[in-house]
Coordinates of C-alpha atoms and ligand atoms in Angstrom, one line a residue:
X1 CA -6.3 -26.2 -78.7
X2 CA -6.9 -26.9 -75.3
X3 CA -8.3 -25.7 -71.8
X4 CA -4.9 -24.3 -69.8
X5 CA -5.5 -20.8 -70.1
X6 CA -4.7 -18.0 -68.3
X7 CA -7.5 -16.3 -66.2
X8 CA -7.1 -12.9 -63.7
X9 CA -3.5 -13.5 -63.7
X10 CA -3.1 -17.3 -63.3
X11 CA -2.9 -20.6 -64.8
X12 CA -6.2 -22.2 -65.2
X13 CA -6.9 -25.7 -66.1
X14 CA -11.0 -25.6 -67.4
X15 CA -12.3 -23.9 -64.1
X16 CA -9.8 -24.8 -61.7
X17 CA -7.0 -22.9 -60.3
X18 CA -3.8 -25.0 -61.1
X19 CA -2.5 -23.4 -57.8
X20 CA -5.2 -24.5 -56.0
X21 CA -4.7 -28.0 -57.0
X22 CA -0.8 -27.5 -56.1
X23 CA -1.9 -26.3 -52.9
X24 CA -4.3 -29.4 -52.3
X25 CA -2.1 -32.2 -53.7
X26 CA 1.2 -30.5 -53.6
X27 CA 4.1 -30.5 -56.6
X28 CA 5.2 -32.1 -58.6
X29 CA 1.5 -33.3 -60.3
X30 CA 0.2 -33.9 -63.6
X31 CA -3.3 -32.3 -64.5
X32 CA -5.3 -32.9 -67.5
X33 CA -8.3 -31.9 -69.0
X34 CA -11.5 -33.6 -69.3
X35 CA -12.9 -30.8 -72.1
X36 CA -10.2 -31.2 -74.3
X37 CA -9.3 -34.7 -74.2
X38 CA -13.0 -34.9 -75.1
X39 CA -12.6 -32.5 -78.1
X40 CA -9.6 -34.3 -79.6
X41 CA -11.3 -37.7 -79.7
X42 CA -14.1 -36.1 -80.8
X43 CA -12.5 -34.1 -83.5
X44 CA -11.1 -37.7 -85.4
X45 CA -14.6 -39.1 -84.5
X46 CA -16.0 -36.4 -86.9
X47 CA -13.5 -36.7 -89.5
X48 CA -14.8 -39.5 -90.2
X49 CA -18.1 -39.4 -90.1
X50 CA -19.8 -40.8 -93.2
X51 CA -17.5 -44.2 -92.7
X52 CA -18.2 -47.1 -90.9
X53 CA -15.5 -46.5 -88.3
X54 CA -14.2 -46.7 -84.7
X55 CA -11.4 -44.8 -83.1
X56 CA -9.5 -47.2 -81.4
X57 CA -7.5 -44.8 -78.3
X58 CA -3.7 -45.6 -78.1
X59 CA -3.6 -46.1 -74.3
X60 CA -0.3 -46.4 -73.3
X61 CA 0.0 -42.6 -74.5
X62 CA -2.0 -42.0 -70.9
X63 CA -3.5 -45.1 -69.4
X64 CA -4.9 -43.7 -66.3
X65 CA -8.5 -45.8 -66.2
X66 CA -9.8 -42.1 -65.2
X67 CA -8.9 -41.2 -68.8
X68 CA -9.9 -44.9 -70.5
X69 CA -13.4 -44.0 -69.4
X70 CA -14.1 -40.7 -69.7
X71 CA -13.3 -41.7 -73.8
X72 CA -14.8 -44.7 -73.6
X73 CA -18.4 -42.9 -72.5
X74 CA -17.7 -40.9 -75.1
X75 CA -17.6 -43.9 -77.3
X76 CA -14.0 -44.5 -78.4
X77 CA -12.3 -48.4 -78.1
X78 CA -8.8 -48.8 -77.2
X79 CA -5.5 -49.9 -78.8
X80 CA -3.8 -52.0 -76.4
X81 CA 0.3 -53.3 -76.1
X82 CA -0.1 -55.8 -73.4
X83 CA -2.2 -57.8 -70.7
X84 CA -1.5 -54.8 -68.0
X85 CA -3.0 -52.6 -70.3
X86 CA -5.7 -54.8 -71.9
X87 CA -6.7 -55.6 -68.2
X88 CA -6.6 -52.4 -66.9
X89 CA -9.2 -51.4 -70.5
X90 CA -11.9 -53.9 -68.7
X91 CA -11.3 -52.7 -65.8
X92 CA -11.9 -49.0 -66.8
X93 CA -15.3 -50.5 -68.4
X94 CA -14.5 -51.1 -72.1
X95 CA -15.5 -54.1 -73.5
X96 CA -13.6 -56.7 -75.0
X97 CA -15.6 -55.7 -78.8
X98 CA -13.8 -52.6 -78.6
X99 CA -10.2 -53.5 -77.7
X100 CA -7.6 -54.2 -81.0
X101 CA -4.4 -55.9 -79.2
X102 CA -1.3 -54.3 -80.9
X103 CA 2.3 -55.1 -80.2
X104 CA 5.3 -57.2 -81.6
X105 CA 5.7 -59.4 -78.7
X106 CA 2.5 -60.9 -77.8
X107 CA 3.2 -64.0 -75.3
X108 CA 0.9 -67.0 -75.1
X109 CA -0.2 -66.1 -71.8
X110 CA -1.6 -62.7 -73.2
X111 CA -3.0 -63.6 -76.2
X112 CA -5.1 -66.3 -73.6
X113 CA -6.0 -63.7 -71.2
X114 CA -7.6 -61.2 -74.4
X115 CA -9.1 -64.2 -76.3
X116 CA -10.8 -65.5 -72.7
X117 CA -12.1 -62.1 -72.0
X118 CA -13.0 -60.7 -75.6
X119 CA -10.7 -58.9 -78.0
X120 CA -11.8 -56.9 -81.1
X121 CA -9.2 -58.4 -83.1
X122 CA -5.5 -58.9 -82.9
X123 CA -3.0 -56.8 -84.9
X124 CA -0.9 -59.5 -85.6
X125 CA 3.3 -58.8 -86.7
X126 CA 4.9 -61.8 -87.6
X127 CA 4.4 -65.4 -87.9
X128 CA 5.8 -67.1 -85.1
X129 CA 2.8 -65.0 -83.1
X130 CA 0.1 -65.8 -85.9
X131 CA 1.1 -69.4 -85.1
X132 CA 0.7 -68.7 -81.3
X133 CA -2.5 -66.8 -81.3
X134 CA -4.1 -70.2 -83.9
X135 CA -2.5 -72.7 -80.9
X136 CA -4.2 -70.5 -78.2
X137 CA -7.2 -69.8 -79.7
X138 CA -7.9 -73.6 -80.8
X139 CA -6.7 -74.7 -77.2
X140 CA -10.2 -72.3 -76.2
X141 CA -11.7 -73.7 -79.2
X142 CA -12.4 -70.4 -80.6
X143 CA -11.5 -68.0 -83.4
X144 CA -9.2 -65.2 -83.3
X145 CA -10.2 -62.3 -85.3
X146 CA -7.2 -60.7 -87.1
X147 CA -5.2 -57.9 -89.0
X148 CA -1.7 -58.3 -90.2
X149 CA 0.6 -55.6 -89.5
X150 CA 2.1 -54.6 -92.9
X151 CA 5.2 -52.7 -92.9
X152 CA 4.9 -50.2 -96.2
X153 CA 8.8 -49.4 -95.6
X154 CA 7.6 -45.3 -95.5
X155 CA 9.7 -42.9 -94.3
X156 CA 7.7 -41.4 -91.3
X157 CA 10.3 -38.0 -91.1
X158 CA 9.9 -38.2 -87.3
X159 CA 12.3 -39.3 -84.2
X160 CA 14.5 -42.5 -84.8
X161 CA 13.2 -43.8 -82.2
X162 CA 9.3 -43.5 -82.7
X163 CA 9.8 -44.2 -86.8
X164 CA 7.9 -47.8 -86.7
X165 CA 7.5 -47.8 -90.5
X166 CA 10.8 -48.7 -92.3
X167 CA 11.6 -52.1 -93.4
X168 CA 14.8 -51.8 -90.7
X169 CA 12.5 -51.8 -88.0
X170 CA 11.2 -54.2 -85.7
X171 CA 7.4 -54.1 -86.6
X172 CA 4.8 -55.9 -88.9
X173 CA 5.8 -58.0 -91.6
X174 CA 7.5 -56.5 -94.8
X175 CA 4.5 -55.5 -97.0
X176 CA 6.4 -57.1 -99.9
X177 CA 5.7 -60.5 -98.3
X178 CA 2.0 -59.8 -97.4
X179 CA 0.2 -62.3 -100.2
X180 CA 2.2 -65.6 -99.1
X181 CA 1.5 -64.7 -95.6
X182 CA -1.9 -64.1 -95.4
X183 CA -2.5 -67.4 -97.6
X184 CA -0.5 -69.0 -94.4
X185 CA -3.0 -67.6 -92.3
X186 CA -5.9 -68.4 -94.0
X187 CA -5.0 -71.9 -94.1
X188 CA -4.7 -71.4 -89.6
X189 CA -8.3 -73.1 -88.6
X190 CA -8.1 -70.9 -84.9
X191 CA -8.0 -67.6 -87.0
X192 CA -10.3 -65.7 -89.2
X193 CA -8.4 -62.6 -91.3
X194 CA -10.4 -59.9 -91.6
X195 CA -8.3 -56.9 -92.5
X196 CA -5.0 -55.3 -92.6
X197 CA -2.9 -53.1 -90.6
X198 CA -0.5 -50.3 -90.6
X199 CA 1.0 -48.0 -88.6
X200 CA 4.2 -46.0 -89.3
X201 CA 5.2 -44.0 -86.7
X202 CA 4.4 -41.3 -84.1
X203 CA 4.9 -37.8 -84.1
X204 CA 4.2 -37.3 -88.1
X205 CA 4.2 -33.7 -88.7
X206 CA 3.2 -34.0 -92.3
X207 CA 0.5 -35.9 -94.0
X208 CA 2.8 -37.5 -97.0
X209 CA 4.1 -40.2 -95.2
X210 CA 0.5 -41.0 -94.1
X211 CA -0.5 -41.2 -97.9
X212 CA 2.5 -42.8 -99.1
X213 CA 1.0 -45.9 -96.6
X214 CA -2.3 -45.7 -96.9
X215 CA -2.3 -46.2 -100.6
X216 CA 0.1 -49.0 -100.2
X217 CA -2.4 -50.4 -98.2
X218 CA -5.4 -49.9 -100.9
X219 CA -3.6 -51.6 -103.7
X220 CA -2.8 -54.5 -100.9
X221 CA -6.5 -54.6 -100.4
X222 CA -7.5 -55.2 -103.6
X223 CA -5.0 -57.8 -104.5
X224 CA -5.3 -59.8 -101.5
X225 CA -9.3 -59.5 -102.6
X226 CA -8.1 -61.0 -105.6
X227 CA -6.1 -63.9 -103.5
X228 CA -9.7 -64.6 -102.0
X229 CA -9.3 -62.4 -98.5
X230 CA -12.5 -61.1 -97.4
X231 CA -10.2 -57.9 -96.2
X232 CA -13.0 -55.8 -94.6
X233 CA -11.2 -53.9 -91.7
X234 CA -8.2 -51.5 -92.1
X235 CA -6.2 -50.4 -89.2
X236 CA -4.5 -47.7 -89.8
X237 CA -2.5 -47.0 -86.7
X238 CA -2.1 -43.7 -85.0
X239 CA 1.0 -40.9 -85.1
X240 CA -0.4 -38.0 -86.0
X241 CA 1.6 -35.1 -84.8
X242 CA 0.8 -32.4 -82.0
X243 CA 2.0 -28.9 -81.9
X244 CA 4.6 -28.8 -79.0
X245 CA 5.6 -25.1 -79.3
X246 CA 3.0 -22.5 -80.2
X247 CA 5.6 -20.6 -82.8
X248 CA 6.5 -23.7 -85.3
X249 CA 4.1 -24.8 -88.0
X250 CA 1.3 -26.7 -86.8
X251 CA 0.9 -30.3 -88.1
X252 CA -1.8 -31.3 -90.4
X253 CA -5.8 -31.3 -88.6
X254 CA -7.3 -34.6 -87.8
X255 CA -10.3 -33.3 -90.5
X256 CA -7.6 -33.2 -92.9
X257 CA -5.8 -36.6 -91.9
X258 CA -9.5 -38.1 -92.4
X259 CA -10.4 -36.5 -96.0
X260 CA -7.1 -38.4 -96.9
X261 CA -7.8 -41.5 -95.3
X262 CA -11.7 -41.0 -97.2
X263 CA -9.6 -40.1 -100.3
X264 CA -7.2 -42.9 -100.2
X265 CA -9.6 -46.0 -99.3
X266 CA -12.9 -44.5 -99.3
X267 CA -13.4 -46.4 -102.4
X268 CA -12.9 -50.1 -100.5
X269 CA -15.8 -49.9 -98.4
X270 CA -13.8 -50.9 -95.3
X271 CA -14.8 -50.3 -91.9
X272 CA -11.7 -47.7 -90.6
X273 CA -9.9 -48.1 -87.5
X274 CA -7.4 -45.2 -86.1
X275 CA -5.6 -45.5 -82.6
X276 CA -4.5 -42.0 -82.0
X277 CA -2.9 -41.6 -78.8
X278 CA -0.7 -38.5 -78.9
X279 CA -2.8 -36.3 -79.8
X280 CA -5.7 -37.4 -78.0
X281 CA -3.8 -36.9 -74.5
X282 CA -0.4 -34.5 -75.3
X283 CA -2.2 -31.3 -74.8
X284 CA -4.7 -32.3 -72.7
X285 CA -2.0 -32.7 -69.7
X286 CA 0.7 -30.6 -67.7
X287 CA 3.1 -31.3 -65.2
X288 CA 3.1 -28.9 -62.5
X289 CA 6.7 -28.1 -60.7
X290 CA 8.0 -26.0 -58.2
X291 CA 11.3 -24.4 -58.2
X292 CA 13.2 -25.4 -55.6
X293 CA 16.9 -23.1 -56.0
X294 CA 17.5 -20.6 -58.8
X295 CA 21.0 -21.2 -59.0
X296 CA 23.3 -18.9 -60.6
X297 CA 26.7 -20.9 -62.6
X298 CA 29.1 -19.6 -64.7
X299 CA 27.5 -17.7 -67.2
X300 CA 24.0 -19.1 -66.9
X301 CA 21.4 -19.7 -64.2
X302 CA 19.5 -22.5 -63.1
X303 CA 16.2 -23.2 -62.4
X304 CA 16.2 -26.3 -60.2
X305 CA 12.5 -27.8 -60.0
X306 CA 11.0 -30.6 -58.0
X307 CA 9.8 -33.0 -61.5
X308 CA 12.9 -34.8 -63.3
X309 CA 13.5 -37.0 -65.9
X310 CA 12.3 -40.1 -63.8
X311 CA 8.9 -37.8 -64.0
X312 CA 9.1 -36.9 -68.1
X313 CA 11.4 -38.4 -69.8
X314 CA 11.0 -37.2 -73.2
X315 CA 13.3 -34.4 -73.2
X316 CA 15.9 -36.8 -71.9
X317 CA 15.1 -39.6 -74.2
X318 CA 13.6 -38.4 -77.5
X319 CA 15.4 -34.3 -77.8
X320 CA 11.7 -33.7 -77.2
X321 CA 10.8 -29.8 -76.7
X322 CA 7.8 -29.2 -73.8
X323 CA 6.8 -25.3 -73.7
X324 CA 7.3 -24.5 -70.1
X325 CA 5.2 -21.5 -68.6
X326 CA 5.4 -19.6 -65.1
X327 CA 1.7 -20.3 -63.4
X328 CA 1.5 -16.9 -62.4
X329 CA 1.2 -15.2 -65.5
X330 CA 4.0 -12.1 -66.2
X331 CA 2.5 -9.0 -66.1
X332 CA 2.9 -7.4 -69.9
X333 CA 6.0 -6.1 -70.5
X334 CA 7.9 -8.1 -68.2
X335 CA 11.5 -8.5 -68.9
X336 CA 12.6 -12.4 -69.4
X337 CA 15.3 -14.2 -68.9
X338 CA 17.5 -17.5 -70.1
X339 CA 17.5 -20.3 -67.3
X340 CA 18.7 -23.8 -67.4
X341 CA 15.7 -26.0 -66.3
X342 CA 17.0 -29.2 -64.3
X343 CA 15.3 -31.6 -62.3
X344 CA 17.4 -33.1 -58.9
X345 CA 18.3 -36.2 -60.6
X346 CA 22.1 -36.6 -60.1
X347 CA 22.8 -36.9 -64.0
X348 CA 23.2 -34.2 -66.5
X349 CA 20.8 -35.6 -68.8
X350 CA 18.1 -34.5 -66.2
X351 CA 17.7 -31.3 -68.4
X352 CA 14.4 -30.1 -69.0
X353 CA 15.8 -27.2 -71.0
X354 CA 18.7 -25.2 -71.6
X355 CA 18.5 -21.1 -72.2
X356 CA 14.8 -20.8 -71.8
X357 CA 13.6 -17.5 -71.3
X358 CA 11.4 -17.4 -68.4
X359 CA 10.3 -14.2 -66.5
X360 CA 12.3 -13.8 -63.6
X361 CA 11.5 -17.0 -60.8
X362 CA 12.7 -18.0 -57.5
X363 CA 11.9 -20.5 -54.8
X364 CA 9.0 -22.3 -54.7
X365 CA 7.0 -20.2 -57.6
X366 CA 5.1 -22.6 -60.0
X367 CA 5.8 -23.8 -63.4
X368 CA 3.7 -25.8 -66.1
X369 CA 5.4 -28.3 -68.6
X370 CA 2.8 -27.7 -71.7
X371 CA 2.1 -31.0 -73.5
X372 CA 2.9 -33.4 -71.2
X373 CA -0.6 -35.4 -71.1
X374 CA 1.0 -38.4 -73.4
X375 CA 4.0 -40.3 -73.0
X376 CA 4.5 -38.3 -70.0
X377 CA 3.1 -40.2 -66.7
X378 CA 3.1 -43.8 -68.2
X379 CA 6.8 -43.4 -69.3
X380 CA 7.8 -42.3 -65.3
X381 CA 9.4 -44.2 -62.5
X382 CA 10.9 -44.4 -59.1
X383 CA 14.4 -44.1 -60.2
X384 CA 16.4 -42.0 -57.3
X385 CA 13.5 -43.8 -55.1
X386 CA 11.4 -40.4 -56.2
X387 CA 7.5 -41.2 -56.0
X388 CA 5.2 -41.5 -58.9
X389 CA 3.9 -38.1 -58.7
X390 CA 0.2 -37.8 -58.5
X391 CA -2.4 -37.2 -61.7
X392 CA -5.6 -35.1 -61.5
X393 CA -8.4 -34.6 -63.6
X394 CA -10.0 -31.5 -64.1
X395 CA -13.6 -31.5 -65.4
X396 CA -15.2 -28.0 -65.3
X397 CA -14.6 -26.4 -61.6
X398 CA -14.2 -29.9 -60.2
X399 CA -10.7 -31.9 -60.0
X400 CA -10.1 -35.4 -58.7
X401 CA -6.7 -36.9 -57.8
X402 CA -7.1 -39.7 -60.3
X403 CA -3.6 -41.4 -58.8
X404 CA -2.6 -40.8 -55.8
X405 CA 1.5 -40.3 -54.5
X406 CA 2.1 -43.4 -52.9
X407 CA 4.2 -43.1 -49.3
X408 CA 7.7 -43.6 -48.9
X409 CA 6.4 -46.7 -46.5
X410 CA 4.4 -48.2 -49.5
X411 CA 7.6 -47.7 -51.9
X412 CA 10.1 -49.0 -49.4
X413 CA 8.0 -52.0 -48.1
X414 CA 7.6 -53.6 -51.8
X415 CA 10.9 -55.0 -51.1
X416 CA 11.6 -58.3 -49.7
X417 CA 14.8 -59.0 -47.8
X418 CA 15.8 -62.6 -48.2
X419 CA 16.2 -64.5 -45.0
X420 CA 19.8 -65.3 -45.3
X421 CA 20.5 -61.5 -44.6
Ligands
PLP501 C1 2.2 -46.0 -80.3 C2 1.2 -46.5 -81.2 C3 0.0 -45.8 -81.5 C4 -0.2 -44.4 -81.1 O1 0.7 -43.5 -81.6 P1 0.5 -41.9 -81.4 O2 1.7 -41.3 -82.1 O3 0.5 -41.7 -79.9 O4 -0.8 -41.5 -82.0 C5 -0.9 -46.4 -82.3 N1 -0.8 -47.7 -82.8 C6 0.3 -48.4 -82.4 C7 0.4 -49.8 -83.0 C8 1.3 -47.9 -81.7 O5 2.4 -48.6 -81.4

């Protein structure tokens, strides 16, 4: 569910016209929702009420410090994948006790920067970094709290390239190996293990793969209990899917994914972490184009809009599927048609989507991407020299332009010419 409804004939986000915004901070833009990125952190927060827990927000799903606080007020900590984001966490007013430091390539110079500034714990994924984060953290003369990463080798049935869990991929250690490696790391004076982590994936649509984990991860608990851990923490890692067409069948409720994480380790008595991300943020954003040229080819016509794949990339990169809606909603009845949707960028992968039926459009009508609130502004850039387009947050009948479109000036002038030219 979220808060992009329809209303006397037009787009709304909460209260606010998303014409009016277009008209105020002109296209493209990406608008999200204070209500309903509010609901969907609170919605895991309640299914798991009753456990000692903290829901740990994946920010580089949206990292806008805008969004960081308005969850963080509302009492969520943050997953973070590097310095830049654990940096821009404290600066969005989280504190260190509620940041968890994820990520396969840790550097020295991060891990210093998190344990100088407080870090919840580090999710630690192989032992080269343990090794790093027991240098660093003796060089402070501290400890660093940590969780393994365990890979269950799971089959997460989602995109290649967001599957995390298999034993092919790059991340956590093979869960096979977990007991000798933990004893390593309890031997490390700099760090203190106090729980384990997972996380297989992103996108999950079903709520076996979950299960197939998480109770890999109980029987872990208890033998590395045995082995004389004091495992008290369990990070379980985000990927729980979001609906991104209203038609297909909706992926498993966060009150359902919490009754099986109660189910499957309630019995431990570990304090839970999650770090949801994509479904904290995916529906609570659009991105807002305009048509530029309705362009008829041979055999099919084109919509060509002012976003491109420098602006969301997941249809290019990941085969990803984003509803797309006419801001001006059709009038009942109205008669629809199949459009190539294509941003200016000169490749062919710059295809939002092919044969959509749209009502009939033309120059310089609005559209909305739907779901485009996660992996959607962190993952943009300036290729073709195209701005970052701006974001705006919408809370009730107010909206603020949380990130601003820089000028060409401000682009241009971030490069240096060497002397010799
Ligand atoms: C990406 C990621 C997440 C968030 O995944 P979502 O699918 O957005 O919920 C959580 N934890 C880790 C370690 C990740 O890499």
């Amino acid at each position: 569910m979220d808060h992009f409804l329809y209303r006397d004939g037009a787009l709304f986000a909460e209260d606010v016209s998303v014409a009016e915004i277009a008209a105020a901070v002109g296209t493209p833009f990406y608008v999200y929702s204070t209500a309903t990125l509010l609901r969907h952190f609170q919605l895991f927060d309640d299914a798991l009420a009753g456990t000692d827990h903290l829901v740990c927000y994946a920010m580089k799903a949206a990292s806008n410090q805008a969004i960081l606080r308005t969850l963080a007020q509302a009492g969520a900590g943050m997953d973070v994948v590097s310095e830049g984001e654990y940096r821009r966490a404290r600066a969005a007013g989280v504190p260190g006790e509620k940041i968890v430091f994820s990520g396969v390539g840790k550097t020295a110079r991060e891990i210093r920067a998190a344990l100088t500034d407080g870090i919840r714990q580090f999710n630690v994924e192989s032992e080269p970094e343990m090794d790093v984060i027991n240098a660093v953290a003796l060089d402070l003369g501290v400890v660093a709290p940590i969780t393994i990463r365990v890979n269950p080798d799971v089959d997460a049935k989602t995109h290649a390239k967001i599957a995390t869990g298999k034993s092919e991929n790059k991340f956590g250690i093979p869960i096979s190996r977990a007991s000798e490696v933990y004893a390593r790391a309890a031997a490390l004076p700099g760090l203190e293990v106090i729980g384990i982590d997972v996380h297989i994936g992103s996108q999950l649509t079903e709520l076996e793969p979950f299960r197939l984990a998480y109770e890999k991860v109980a029987e872990l608990t208890e033998q590395l209990r045995s082995e004389g851990h004091n495992i008290r923490r369990l990070d379980l890692g985000g990927g729980l899917g979001i609906p991104y067409t209203r038609s297909n069948d909706a992926p498993p409720l966060p009150v359902e994914y919490g009754q099986l994480i109660k189910d499957s380790l309630g019995h431990l008595g570990c304090e839970i972490e999650i770090e949801p991300g994509r479904l904290i943020a995916g529906n609570a954003g659009l991105l807002i184009s305009d048509v530029i040229y309705v362009k008829s080819g041979e055999g099919r016509d084109f919509l060509i809009v002012d976003a491109a794949m420098n602006d969301l990339i997941r249809p290019a990169m990941y085969e990803a599927h984003h509803d797309i809606v006419a801001v001006k909603e059709p009038a009942p009845g109205t008669e629809m048609q199949p459009y190539d949707i294509v941003g200016p960028v000169c490749e062919s992968g710059d295809t939002f989507a092919k044969q959509r039926n749209m009502p009939r459009l033309k120059s310089g009508d609005l559209i909305a991407f739907r779901s485009a609130g996660a992996y959607g502004a962190v993952m943009s850039s300036e290729y073709n020299t195209r701005p970052l387009i701006p974001e705006v947050l919408v809370n009730g009948d107010q909206f603020a332009v949380i990130r601003p479109r820089p000028t060409f000036d401000e682009i241009i002038n971030r490069d240096t010419i060497p002397e010799w030219l």
